[in-house]
Amino acid sequence: MVGAPPQGEDGKPAANSLSPLDRSVAPAHPHPAAAGEGGHKVGKWGLIIGAIGVVFGDIGTSPLYAMREALHHSRSGGGTELAVLGVVSLVFWALILVVTLKYVVFLMKADNKGEGGTLALMALAQRAVGRRSGLIFLLGVCGAALFYGDGIITPAVSVVGAIEGLKDAPGMGDALSPFVVPISAGILIALFLVQSKGTASVARFFGPLTLAWFLVLAGLGLLHIFDDPSVFRSLSPHYGVMFLIDNGFLGFVILGSVFLAVTGAEALYADMGHFGKAPIRAGWLFVVLPSLTLNYLGQGALVLSDPTAVENPFFRMIPEVIYWPVILLATAAACIASQAVITGAFSLTQQAVQLGLLPRLDIRPTSETQAGQIFVPSVNTFLMVGVLVLLVLFPTSSQLTSAYGIAVTGAMFVDTLLAWFVLRRIWNWSLPLSLAAVVPLALLDLVFISSNALKIPDGAWLPLVLGAALVLIMWTWVRGTQIVTAKTRKDSLPLADLIEMLRARPPHRAPGTAIFLTSDPDIAPVALMHNLKHNKVLHEKNIILTVRTTDRPRVSDADRVQIEPISDDFKKLVISYGFMEQPNVPKALNLCRKQRGLKFDIMSTSFFLGRRSIIPSANQGMPLWQDRLYIFLMRNAANPTDFFHIPPGRVVELGTQVSV
């Protein structure tokens, strides 16, 4: 199976997924920050500023804690010259190797019709091998699950890291310290509560605010670099290597803290479809990378000149006269970084539902003009509860950073492995060239994964447990759906045979059009069989409708629908959507009338949906506990009427029982 599972009469994927319509796609939908009033495209600089606001918020908050944590874990406690030069060197080269070379130069070339991210890369890899690969599927599921773990930790560590600046506030740090966690919790709760309102109205401020934040980072760095200009020596990798050798095994542990400086790099790839490659690359090379480099150099110079600053080098950099404005800007930058991860989780959820990895969920558009602006209530609640639990378990940014990193490194490693299939099957690189490109990146990922794995007893277990639970949920949904689909196919009557039977014994005909949703257009839909059995009628016109999800991000309107006449009474209709699109059956039916000449009146059309009632069985399929999990997921799935935007007054549901 190359493409993604189609959505059927009850919204579940079927076994066959490749759509013959999957030939071309529409351009990727721009993020609100990339569009002006009325949806008009803004200029090159507008796209760059928009990308800075959305893409780089996470990595832009790393200076709040990354340098401090790496220095604290060194053998000397971070006060010696070699420790400072070594940490700055490691941070700088991590930014060059992981972000610049791996993502900006290499992975951003492996796009799925302009879209990036783990699931987009998974779909591209599936198409590359020409079949449904279990390994590729597992990698995609693991990468998606780890992203949710990142989505819980990033808001917590970013906001707490910014609010902890209150502890160093001039003259009142001790008095404000007890309020760090309550203030952080209040900000995070407010952030999640406003998600249902949409972010289009505030997204226009993301770019300018984040740009101002990076300029402040650069300015603070420049202010302190000349405290000890010898810090420029750290740009040589020699000091990083010497530092690791000097610290022995502890140096391996320190790499886990150094990795904090590049968390958020995966956003470069995931958000590629919103802005395009050029604005993201320009924003990184000309604004973000120089600003981060200057800030880390400034922090290093400050600690070299004043070893006591190692306690919290970033906040020690801030002059007293601008301390409070910088704290407020840091908090705004942390909220923007959190917002980017939250909306990323919404988008990932939509992709997972469309690809058949999760059951239907309530996905609400929050903008009439931007299709990418969505709100997923269940995911929002899940993230909010998870973030608050994190704050209770790990109330300081130092504790939170112990839980941070393992999810991101895992997701990055998945991206590297999936890129292998693209190199070999789509780009047709030779085996030696492919190995030369992927092996160094994979080894770099494994080094960081191993280093972060040492934090498992200190909190890194949390994202791993969360990821494992999500992998189990996705696997249960996919496996349960395969069992139900296979059993339904086995117990069903081929549509061609049913049509022959109806010709021999014509039933009573009812006026109007009946549309039967099914996941397998070659099998007589359950709802059609029940309608004939119980109502003993057949409508004048009957359409067998299948909604498919392709392995492309979007499908153009020209390729949206495909109609195949079967007989005078029956037609097959296939509606195709990309995995980043939200199905809307009535809109697609309007295309049928305009482009294909399919004539019917929506007000005299009835939609027949089959609703399956699942019965657990210990003797077949999955274990009993997994059957019950699948049934729970199915019962809590969104109503197919709402999911497909079908007018509720035109829907007839007919049910059947299936054991799994």
XYZ file of C-alpha atoms in Angstrom:
660
model
C 0.000 0.000 0.000
C 1.623 3.220 -1.150
C -0.743 5.959 -0.126
C -2.685 6.590 3.042
C -5.784 4.696 4.097
C -9.096 5.920 2.667
C -11.899 7.016 4.937
C -15.028 4.951 4.602
C -18.622 4.747 5.733
C -17.651 4.876 9.386
C -14.559 6.987 8.824
C -12.085 4.126 9.280
C -9.257 3.367 6.854
C -9.465 0.435 4.485
C -6.784 -1.867 3.190
C -6.354 -0.308 -0.244
C -4.986 3.189 -0.215
C -3.395 4.213 -3.495
C -5.512 6.765 -5.262
C -5.378 6.969 -9.070
C -6.059 10.666 -8.700
C -2.826 11.348 -6.856
C -1.058 13.190 -9.676
C -0.663 16.812 -8.648
C -1.269 18.979 -5.641
C -2.065 22.580 -4.934
C 0.622 24.817 -3.469
C 1.139 24.595 0.254
C -1.107 26.818 2.300
C 0.730 29.797 3.751
C 0.766 30.458 7.446
C -1.142 33.607 8.502
C 2.157 35.266 9.150
C 2.983 34.760 5.492
C -0.114 36.438 4.143
C -1.424 39.942 4.310
C -4.935 41.279 4.477
C -7.263 39.527 2.093
C -4.815 36.688 1.686
C -2.417 38.647 -0.558
C 1.127 37.382 -0.480
C 3.580 39.631 1.296
C 7.106 40.323 0.110
C 10.315 38.410 0.661
C 11.131 40.191 3.903
C 7.606 39.649 5.181
C 8.024 35.899 4.669
C 11.424 35.928 6.374
C 10.056 37.821 9.392
C 7.034 35.516 9.501
C 9.317 32.472 9.421
C 11.424 33.911 12.238
C 8.271 34.287 14.336
C 6.858 30.820 13.785
C 9.809 28.576 12.972
C 12.567 29.761 15.294
C 10.701 30.539 18.515
C 11.731 27.275 20.197
C 15.430 27.427 19.395
C 15.361 31.137 20.245
C 14.544 30.433 23.893
C 17.405 27.945 24.335
C 19.922 30.638 25.477
C 17.794 31.041 28.618
C 19.050 27.731 30.005
C 21.299 25.741 27.595
C 24.622 27.370 28.492
C 23.850 27.282 32.215
C 22.971 23.581 32.227
C 26.015 22.533 30.184
C 28.401 24.488 32.431
C 26.821 23.135 35.617
C 27.345 19.542 34.471
C 31.055 20.006 33.785
C 33.619 18.580 36.201
C 34.732 22.039 37.335
C 31.205 23.361 37.712
C 31.738 25.648 34.717
C 34.142 28.169 36.224
C 37.373 27.208 34.418
C 38.540 28.620 31.100
C 38.506 25.234 29.352
C 34.938 24.554 30.535
C 33.649 27.861 29.183
C 35.502 27.692 25.870
C 34.621 24.017 25.479
C 30.878 24.486 26.092
C 30.634 27.501 23.763
C 32.551 25.542 21.116
C 30.252 22.525 21.431
C 27.138 24.707 21.270
C 28.396 26.571 18.195
C 29.297 23.393 16.309
C 26.021 21.751 17.294
C 24.247 24.694 15.669
C 26.403 24.282 12.554
C 26.201 20.488 12.215
C 22.659 19.730 13.399
C 20.724 22.793 12.314
C 22.677 24.253 9.398
C 24.059 21.172 7.663
C 21.477 18.529 8.550
C 18.256 20.513 8.328
C 18.900 23.744 6.401
C 21.213 22.251 3.770
C 20.194 18.585 3.581
C 16.782 17.605 4.925
C 14.912 20.642 3.598
C 15.591 19.248 0.125
C 13.577 16.124 1.003
C 10.164 17.742 0.827
C 6.790 16.205 0.006
C 5.401 18.694 -2.510
C 6.762 21.542 -0.410
C 5.737 20.060 2.959
C 8.052 18.764 5.660
C 7.759 17.008 9.001
C 7.898 13.390 10.093
C 4.542 12.259 8.686
C 5.085 14.097 5.398
C 8.470 12.400 5.128
C 6.880 9.054 6.036
C 4.332 9.424 3.229
C 7.127 10.376 0.827
C 9.187 7.356 1.880
C 6.161 5.069 1.434
C 5.756 6.356 -2.091
C 9.487 5.924 -2.674
C 9.414 2.201 -1.892
C 6.128 1.705 -3.744
C 4.367 -0.212 -0.961
C 3.279 -0.046 2.656
C 6.512 -0.772 4.516
C 6.145 -1.857 8.118
C 9.505 -0.311 9.018
C 8.645 3.061 7.482
C 5.241 2.986 9.127
C 6.781 2.245 12.538
C 9.340 5.028 12.124
C 6.624 7.528 11.221
C 4.468 6.508 14.174
C 7.420 6.766 16.586
C 8.406 10.167 15.231
C 4.840 11.466 15.566
C 4.541 10.114 19.119
C 7.829 11.742 20.151
C 6.635 15.060 18.729
C 3.697 15.025 21.155
C 6.175 14.525 23.990
C 8.088 17.539 22.721
C 4.781 19.427 22.512
C 4.243 18.991 26.241
C 7.780 19.789 27.408
C 8.552 22.801 25.176
C 5.837 25.125 26.593
C 6.786 24.200 30.149
C 10.546 24.641 29.827
C 10.295 27.791 27.664
C 7.887 29.660 29.916
C 9.486 28.545 33.194
C 12.933 29.405 31.789
C 11.748 32.942 31.043
C 9.849 33.497 34.291
C 12.826 32.257 36.321
C 14.409 35.568 35.444
C 12.357 36.910 38.356
C 14.796 35.155 40.691
C 17.576 37.477 39.507
C 15.434 40.614 39.395
C 17.411 43.548 40.831
C 16.704 43.959 44.523
C 13.706 41.623 44.730
C 14.724 38.224 43.395
C 14.294 36.398 46.692
C 10.802 37.833 47.191
C 9.637 36.768 43.714
C 11.154 33.258 43.642
C 8.102 31.500 45.204
C 5.864 32.892 42.465
C 7.762 31.465 39.479
C 5.707 28.262 39.198
C 2.260 29.866 39.833
C 2.959 32.635 37.305
C 4.218 30.087 34.759
C 1.136 27.912 35.287
C -1.167 30.916 34.879
C 0.503 31.948 31.614
C 0.363 28.406 30.222
C -3.290 27.892 31.191
C -4.207 31.199 29.523
C -2.243 30.159 26.427
C -4.196 26.910 26.079
C -7.547 28.561 26.816
C -7.185 31.021 23.923
C -6.421 28.292 21.361
C -10.106 27.897 20.448
C -10.189 31.537 19.332
C -7.556 30.911 16.690
C -4.167 32.563 16.345
C -4.592 34.458 13.088
C -5.282 37.743 14.887
C -2.092 37.580 16.954
C 0.152 35.694 14.506
C 0.973 38.944 12.709
C 2.849 40.029 15.855
C 4.855 36.801 16.158
C 7.446 37.768 13.546
C 8.226 41.295 14.775
C 8.305 40.223 18.435
C 10.578 37.257 17.774
C 12.792 39.375 15.522
C 13.076 41.896 18.369
C 13.988 39.016 20.700
C 16.806 37.831 18.424
C 18.108 41.384 18.106
C 18.123 41.611 21.919
C 19.999 38.294 22.085
C 22.578 39.645 19.639
C 22.791 42.981 21.478
C 23.338 41.362 24.870
C 26.020 39.180 23.359
C 27.832 42.131 21.781
C 27.590 44.000 25.083
C 29.581 41.315 26.873
C 31.822 39.744 24.220
C 34.513 42.271 25.004
C 34.455 41.373 28.690
C 36.961 38.768 27.505
C 37.588 38.772 23.711
C 39.560 35.531 24.043
C 36.161 33.788 23.933
C 36.426 33.877 20.123
C 38.873 30.989 20.467
C 35.853 28.795 21.190
C 34.801 28.957 17.537
C 37.521 26.393 16.912
C 36.311 22.795 17.412
C 39.648 22.110 19.118
C 38.356 23.449 22.438
C 35.186 21.387 22.289
C 37.171 18.210 21.712
C 39.683 19.034 24.462
C 36.839 19.788 26.875
C 35.180 16.422 26.186
C 38.476 14.583 26.639
C 39.206 16.440 29.870
C 35.813 15.529 31.329
C 35.923 11.877 30.275
C 32.591 10.110 30.592
C 31.143 13.282 32.129
C 31.753 14.986 28.779
C 29.361 12.501 27.214
C 26.763 13.513 29.800
C 27.380 17.201 29.031
C 26.471 16.622 25.377
C 22.874 16.081 26.530
C 22.859 19.618 27.912
C 24.612 21.002 24.830
C 21.818 19.517 22.730
C 19.389 21.893 24.466
C 20.853 24.621 22.243
C 19.456 22.969 19.087
C 16.026 21.850 20.324
C 13.547 23.329 17.900
C 15.696 22.570 14.854
C 13.076 20.049 13.700
C 10.658 22.991 13.333
C 12.732 24.170 10.371
C 11.650 21.083 8.494
C 8.137 20.703 9.865
C 7.130 24.300 9.055
C 8.713 24.338 5.607
C 5.346 24.240 3.842
C 4.137 27.400 5.563
C 6.860 29.705 4.259
C 8.986 27.856 1.729
C 12.644 26.942 1.870
C 14.213 30.275 0.917
C 12.686 32.453 3.696
C 13.506 29.855 6.372
C 17.073 29.480 5.144
C 17.542 33.251 4.924
C 16.066 33.773 8.394
C 18.422 31.173 9.865
C 21.632 32.194 8.105
C 21.263 35.982 8.331
C 19.363 36.542 11.584
C 18.956 33.553 13.895
C 22.355 31.828 13.666
C 24.361 35.092 14.049
C 22.165 36.209 16.968
C 22.481 32.887 18.801
C 26.230 32.726 18.174
C 26.772 36.252 19.505
C 24.670 35.524 22.589
C 26.478 32.304 23.477
C 29.829 34.040 22.910
C 28.660 36.870 25.163
C 27.610 34.449 27.880
C 30.980 32.727 27.637
C 32.907 36.011 27.838
C 30.879 37.082 30.856
C 31.642 33.848 32.736
C 35.339 34.081 31.799
C 35.514 37.572 33.292
C 33.196 36.836 36.238
C 33.058 33.131 37.211
C 30.163 33.783 39.616
C 27.958 34.477 36.578
C 27.962 30.731 35.877
C 24.935 30.440 38.192
C 22.667 32.005 35.549
C 24.727 33.563 32.750
C 21.885 34.735 30.543
C 20.090 36.816 33.149
C 23.410 38.115 34.501
C 24.002 39.607 31.041
C 21.023 41.948 31.261
C 21.775 45.512 32.404
C 19.609 46.592 35.334
C 18.089 49.501 33.429
C 16.456 47.179 30.830
C 15.999 44.097 33.005
C 12.198 44.168 33.183
C 11.598 44.909 29.466
C 13.901 41.987 28.566
C 12.039 39.685 30.998
C 8.727 40.646 29.376
C 10.172 40.100 25.886
C 11.602 36.731 26.958
C 8.163 35.716 28.260
C 6.552 36.771 24.967
C 9.179 34.796 23.028
C 8.504 31.747 25.235
C 4.756 32.014 24.592
C 5.371 32.288 20.839
C 7.649 29.225 20.963
C 4.938 27.357 22.869
C 2.275 28.489 20.409
C 4.273 27.150 17.475
C 4.564 23.717 19.123
C 0.864 23.643 20.082
C -0.335 24.502 16.582
C 2.204 21.998 15.256
C 0.554 19.330 17.418
C -2.835 20.286 15.947
C -1.485 19.978 12.401
C 0.222 16.671 13.199
C -3.041 15.342 14.621
C -4.924 16.285 11.462
C -2.299 14.490 9.382
C -2.416 11.421 11.649
C -6.224 11.235 11.375
C -6.099 11.583 7.602
C -3.369 8.956 7.333
C -5.427 6.545 9.428
C -3.101 6.534 12.446
C -5.728 7.935 14.814
C -9.534 7.791 14.958
C -11.596 10.731 13.740
C -11.241 13.699 16.082
C -13.162 16.938 16.403
C -11.075 19.295 14.240
C -12.405 22.841 14.099
C -11.263 25.504 11.651
C -10.524 28.826 13.337
C -10.163 30.915 10.187
C -12.427 31.300 7.179
C -9.519 32.065 4.863
C -6.618 29.961 6.207
C -7.183 26.212 5.955
C -4.141 25.512 8.141
C -5.663 27.327 11.112
C -7.352 24.582 13.130
C -8.179 23.759 16.738
C -8.350 20.209 18.142
C -10.067 20.361 21.573
C -8.999 16.890 22.742
C -5.335 17.497 21.879
C -5.422 20.944 23.474
C -6.765 19.472 26.716
C -4.231 16.632 26.593
C -1.333 19.072 26.171
C -2.581 21.431 28.885
C -2.978 18.642 31.443
C 0.408 17.232 30.492
C 2.122 20.611 30.866
C 0.569 21.216 34.292
C 1.586 17.736 35.458
C 5.120 18.519 34.309
C 5.157 21.725 36.351
C 4.162 19.767 39.447
C 6.754 17.019 38.890
C 9.566 19.316 37.683
C 9.064 22.854 39.038
C 12.377 24.334 37.805
C 13.833 24.696 34.325
C 16.904 22.685 35.408
C 14.633 19.759 36.267
C 12.579 20.220 33.107
C 15.682 20.150 30.915
C 16.374 16.646 32.246
C 13.095 15.547 30.662
C 13.809 17.613 27.557
C 15.931 16.445 24.668
C 15.234 12.716 24.430
C 11.990 13.284 22.506
C 13.629 15.763 20.133
C 16.706 13.623 19.492
C 14.472 10.631 18.809
C 12.370 12.603 16.337
C 15.519 13.877 14.603
C 16.873 10.329 14.292
C 13.598 9.206 12.713
C 13.912 12.028 10.144
C 17.414 10.847 9.267
C 16.329 7.225 8.779
C 13.334 8.166 6.639
C 15.542 10.398 4.498
C 17.519 7.265 3.534
C 14.583 5.943 1.490
C 14.236 9.274 -0.290
C 17.934 9.325 -1.220
C 17.930 5.797 -2.579
C 14.517 5.557 -4.265
C 13.552 9.108 -5.307
C 16.861 10.895 -5.766
C 18.449 7.628 -6.993
C 21.731 8.253 -5.207
C 24.282 5.448 -5.304
C 24.765 3.304 -2.209
C 28.197 4.781 -1.303
C 26.943 8.358 -1.727
C 23.801 7.660 0.301
C 25.849 6.088 3.090
C 28.251 9.024 3.054
C 25.326 11.421 3.550
C 23.208 9.502 6.065
C 25.710 7.619 8.248
C 27.451 10.725 9.709
C 24.069 12.322 10.466
C 22.774 9.106 12.039
C 25.928 8.742 14.158
C 25.556 12.356 15.334
C 21.933 11.663 16.261
C 22.907 8.474 18.102
C 25.550 10.331 20.117
C 22.968 12.866 21.289
C 20.336 10.159 21.893
C 22.777 8.155 24.016
C 23.757 11.236 25.970
C 20.148 12.217 26.608
C 19.306 8.621 27.528
C 21.480 9.079 30.614
C 18.823 11.516 31.835
C 16.111 8.840 31.896
C 16.240 8.388 35.696
C 16.042 12.188 36.143
C 12.895 12.727 34.084
C 13.586 11.734 30.485
C 11.429 8.673 31.157
C 8.322 10.844 30.910
C 8.375 11.638 27.152
C 9.395 8.036 26.467
C 6.442 6.662 28.430
C 4.148 9.150 26.732
C 5.550 8.252 23.319
C 5.163 4.532 23.979
C 1.524 5.059 24.994
C 0.827 6.997 21.797
C 2.561 4.363 19.658
C 0.357 1.741 21.309
C -2.777 3.784 20.598
C -1.816 4.318 16.942
C -0.854 0.670 16.442
C -4.084 -0.515 18.078
C -6.157 1.758 15.841
C -4.373 0.700 12.650
C -4.378 -3.015 13.508
C -7.988 -3.005 14.708
C -9.065 -1.207 11.557
C -7.277 -3.768 9.393
C -9.055 -6.620 11.217
C -12.479 -4.970 10.914
C -11.905 -4.190 7.234
C -10.788 -7.740 6.455
C -13.725 -9.267 8.335
C -16.197 -6.910 6.659
C -14.814 -7.757 3.235
C -15.048 -11.468 4.006
C -18.670 -11.232 5.129
C -19.806 -8.804 2.406
C -21.246 -9.208 -1.062
C -19.371 -7.836 -4.088
C -21.159 -4.800 -5.508
C -21.199 -6.267 -9.019
C -23.025 -9.371 -7.739
C -25.590 -7.233 -5.920
C -26.308 -5.208 -9.062
C -26.941 -8.411 -11.028
C -29.314 -9.610 -8.319
C -31.210 -6.313 -8.425
C -31.577 -6.583 -12.188
C -33.119 -10.017 -11.760
C -35.446 -8.926 -8.969
C -35.944 -5.125 -9.102
C -36.995 -3.626 -5.739
C -39.399 -0.727 -5.208
C -37.828 2.542 -6.424
C -37.793 5.700 -4.314
C -37.334 9.162 -5.877
C -34.101 11.123 -5.333
C -30.435 10.264 -4.906
C -28.831 8.056 -2.277
C -25.131 8.400 -1.436
C -23.577 5.443 0.386
C -20.252 6.069 2.107
C -17.923 3.075 2.088
C -14.226 2.389 2.513
C -14.236 -0.276 -0.213
C -16.110 0.703 -3.403
C -16.003 -2.868 -4.761
C -18.059 -4.229 -1.859
C -21.765 -3.537 -1.361
C -21.953 -0.997 1.497
C -23.477 -2.221 4.746
C -25.965 0.666 4.695
C -27.127 -0.290 1.176
C -27.664 -3.912 2.180
C -29.650 -2.892 5.273
C -31.722 -0.431 3.259
C -32.675 -3.174 0.816
C -33.257 -5.721 3.564
C -35.368 -3.619 5.924
C -36.858 -0.836 3.787
C -37.017 -2.919 0.582
C -36.373 0.162 -1.588
C -33.711 1.415 -3.986
C -33.359 5.079 -4.907
C -33.535 6.233 -8.516
C -29.868 7.263 -8.398
C -27.265 5.575 -6.192
C -23.718 6.781 -5.623
C -21.083 4.612 -3.948
C -18.811 7.207 -2.331
C -15.284 6.614 -1.051
C -13.159 9.323 0.551
C -9.460 8.604 0.103
C -6.396 10.186 1.673
C -3.410 10.375 -0.659
C 0.268 10.385 0.268
C 0.538 14.006 -0.910
C -0.089 17.049 1.312
C -2.865 18.466 -0.871
C -4.882 17.523 -3.953
C -5.913 20.096 -6.531
C -9.606 20.619 -7.285
C -9.026 19.330 -10.804
C -8.040 15.940 -9.380
C -10.366 15.966 -6.398
C -13.125 13.734 -7.771
C -13.325 10.695 -10.037
C -16.629 9.243 -11.255
C -17.058 5.775 -12.726
C -20.492 4.661 -14.023
C -21.306 1.075 -13.053
C -24.853 0.741 -14.373
C -27.872 2.918 -15.071
C -28.619 2.968 -11.343
C -25.153 3.053 -9.765
C -22.035 5.226 -9.998
C -18.771 5.022 -8.099
C -17.444 8.322 -6.788
C -13.951 8.699 -5.301
C -13.067 11.938 -3.511
C -9.362 12.415 -2.782
C -7.778 14.620 -0.142
C -4.195 15.252 0.865
C -3.104 14.290 4.350
C -2.976 17.974 5.345
C -6.521 18.714 4.175
C -9.825 18.502 5.995
C -12.535 16.514 4.137
C -15.633 18.425 3.078
C -17.983 16.150 1.143
C -20.619 18.770 0.135
C -17.925 20.991 -1.432
C -16.562 18.017 -3.352
C -20.078 17.158 -4.569
C -20.397 20.689 -5.894
C -17.234 20.038 -7.899
C -18.910 16.914 -9.288
C -21.790 18.984 -10.556
C -19.540 21.660 -12.043
C -16.754 19.543 -13.515
C -18.271 16.114 -14.134
C -21.885 16.909 -14.906
C -23.249 14.774 -12.078
C -26.737 16.207 -11.588
C -28.570 15.903 -8.297
C -30.337 18.113 -5.787
C -28.629 18.147 -2.400
C -31.994 18.713 -0.690
C -33.412 15.506 -2.201
C -30.254 13.506 -1.529
C -29.889 11.110 1.400
C -26.522 10.098 2.829
C -26.415 6.538 4.159
C -23.694 5.725 6.687
C -22.949 2.292 8.091
C -22.171 2.299 11.804
C -20.305 -0.743 13.081
C -20.779 -1.984 16.621
C -17.578 -3.763 17.658
C -17.673 -6.785 19.971
C -14.404 -7.876 21.656
C -13.284 -11.449 21.075
C -10.469 -13.189 22.941
C -10.164 -15.937 20.327
C -9.250 -13.892 17.262
C -7.415 -10.760 16.183
C -5.836 -8.726 18.961
C -5.594 -9.533 22.690
C -8.748 -8.790 24.636
C -7.317 -5.691 26.354
C -6.333 -4.290 22.957
C -9.817 -5.049 21.585
C -11.265 -2.982 24.398
C -8.845 -0.129 23.726
C -9.851 -0.155 20.060
C -13.536 -0.128 20.984
C -12.918 2.792 23.360
C -11.172 4.726 20.592
C -13.986 4.001 18.140
C -16.708 5.052 20.550
C -14.943 8.327 21.255
C -14.248 9.108 17.607
C -15.903 12.169 16.110
C -19.225 11.659 14.380
C -18.639 10.989 10.661
C -21.431 13.432 9.833
C -19.450 16.253 11.456
C -16.079 14.992 10.237
C -17.171 14.969 6.589
C -19.317 18.125 7.002
C -22.438 16.341 5.791
C -25.772 18.104 6.509
C -27.124 16.222 9.573
C -30.708 16.392 8.332
C -29.788 14.388 5.215
C -28.045 11.476 7.025
C -29.397 7.986 7.670
C -27.265 5.650 9.818
C -27.684 1.880 9.721
C -25.634 -0.377 11.967
C -24.123 -3.830 12.127
C -22.062 -5.845 14.614
C -18.473 -6.962 14.012
C -16.266 -8.967 16.400
C -12.531 -8.298 16.593
